Amino acid sequence: MADENALTMEQLNNRIAILEGNIRQLIEQAAVASGEQSEARIADRLSQQNDEKDRLLAIREARLRKS
């Protein structure tokens, strides 16, 4: 993974928007998924996407506080 601190604010916002879209899609997939393995895989991916989004949001907030 690239160093998020090196991203411009626009790039950071774009990545956050992409992650939000991914999360929406995963939630939709989870609603129709059947089978324990499928549900677990989606839950793992959803957790990963949320963690990455939270990390990027924290970076963005820190930058906004500095400016």
CSV table of C-alpha atoms in Angstrom, one decimal:
chain,number,residue,atom,x,y,z
A,1,MET,CA,0.0,0.0,0.0
A,2,ALA,CA,1.3,3.5,-0.9
A,3,ASP,CA,2.0,6.0,1.8
A,4,GLU,CA,-1.3,7.7,2.4
A,5,ASN,CA,0.5,10.7,3.8
A,6,ALA,CA,2.0,11.4,0.4
A,7,LEU,CA,-1.5,11.7,-1.2
A,8,THR,CA,-2.9,15.0,-2.2
A,9,MET,CA,-6.2,16.0,-0.5
A,10,GLU,CA,-8.0,15.3,-3.8
A,11,GLN,CA,-6.5,11.8,-4.1
A,12,LEU,CA,-7.4,11.1,-0.4
A,13,ASN,CA,-11.0,12.2,-1.0
A,14,ASN,CA,-11.2,10.1,-4.2
A,15,ARG,CA,-9.9,7.0,-2.3
A,16,ILE,CA,-12.4,7.6,0.5
A,17,ALA,CA,-15.2,7.8,-2.1
A,18,ILE,CA,-14.1,4.6,-3.8
A,19,LEU,CA,-14.0,2.8,-0.4
A,20,GLU,CA,-17.5,4.1,0.4
A,21,GLY,CA,-18.7,2.7,-3.0
A,22,ASN,CA,-17.0,-0.6,-2.2
A,23,ILE,CA,-18.7,-0.8,1.2
A,24,ARG,CA,-22.1,-0.1,-0.3
A,25,GLN,CA,-21.5,-2.9,-2.9
A,26,LEU,CA,-20.4,-5.3,-0.2
A,27,ILE,CA,-23.4,-4.6,1.9
A,28,GLU,CA,-25.6,-5.3,-1.1
A,29,GLN,CA,-23.7,-8.6,-1.8
A,30,ALA,CA,-24.1,-9.6,1.9
A,31,ALA,CA,-27.9,-9.1,1.6
A,32,VAL,CA,-28.1,-11.7,-1.1
A,33,ALA,CA,-25.3,-14.0,-0.2
A,34,SER,CA,-26.0,-17.5,0.9
A,35,GLY,CA,-23.7,-19.9,2.5
A,36,GLU,CA,-21.4,-19.5,5.5
A,37,GLN,CA,-18.2,-19.2,3.5
A,38,SER,CA,-19.6,-16.5,1.2
A,39,GLU,CA,-20.9,-14.5,4.1
A,40,ALA,CA,-17.6,-14.8,6.0
A,41,ARG,CA,-15.6,-13.7,3.0
A,42,ILE,CA,-17.9,-10.6,2.5
A,43,ALA,CA,-17.7,-9.8,6.2
A,44,ASP,CA,-13.9,-9.9,6.1
A,45,ARG,CA,-13.7,-7.7,3.0
A,46,LEU,CA,-16.2,-5.3,4.5
A,47,SER,CA,-14.1,-5.1,7.7
A,48,GLN,CA,-11.0,-4.5,5.7
A,49,GLN,CA,-12.6,-1.7,3.6
A,50,ASN,CA,-14.0,0.0,6.7
A,51,ASP,CA,-10.6,-0.1,8.4
A,52,GLU,CA,-8.9,1.5,5.4
A,53,LYS,CA,-11.6,4.1,5.2
A,54,ASP,CA,-11.2,4.9,8.9
A,55,ARG,CA,-7.5,5.3,8.4
A,56,LEU,CA,-7.9,7.6,5.5
A,57,LEU,CA,-10.5,9.7,7.3
A,58,ALA,CA,-8.1,10.1,10.2
A,59,ILE,CA,-5.4,11.3,7.9
A,60,ARG,CA,-7.8,13.7,6.2
A,61,GLU,CA,-9.0,15.1,9.6
A,62,ALA,CA,-5.4,15.5,10.8
A,63,ARG,CA,-4.6,17.5,7.7
A,64,LEU,CA,-7.7,19.7,8.1
A,65,ARG,CA,-6.8,20.5,11.7
A,66,LYS,CA,-3.3,21.5,10.7
A,67,SER,CA,-4.5,23.9,8.0
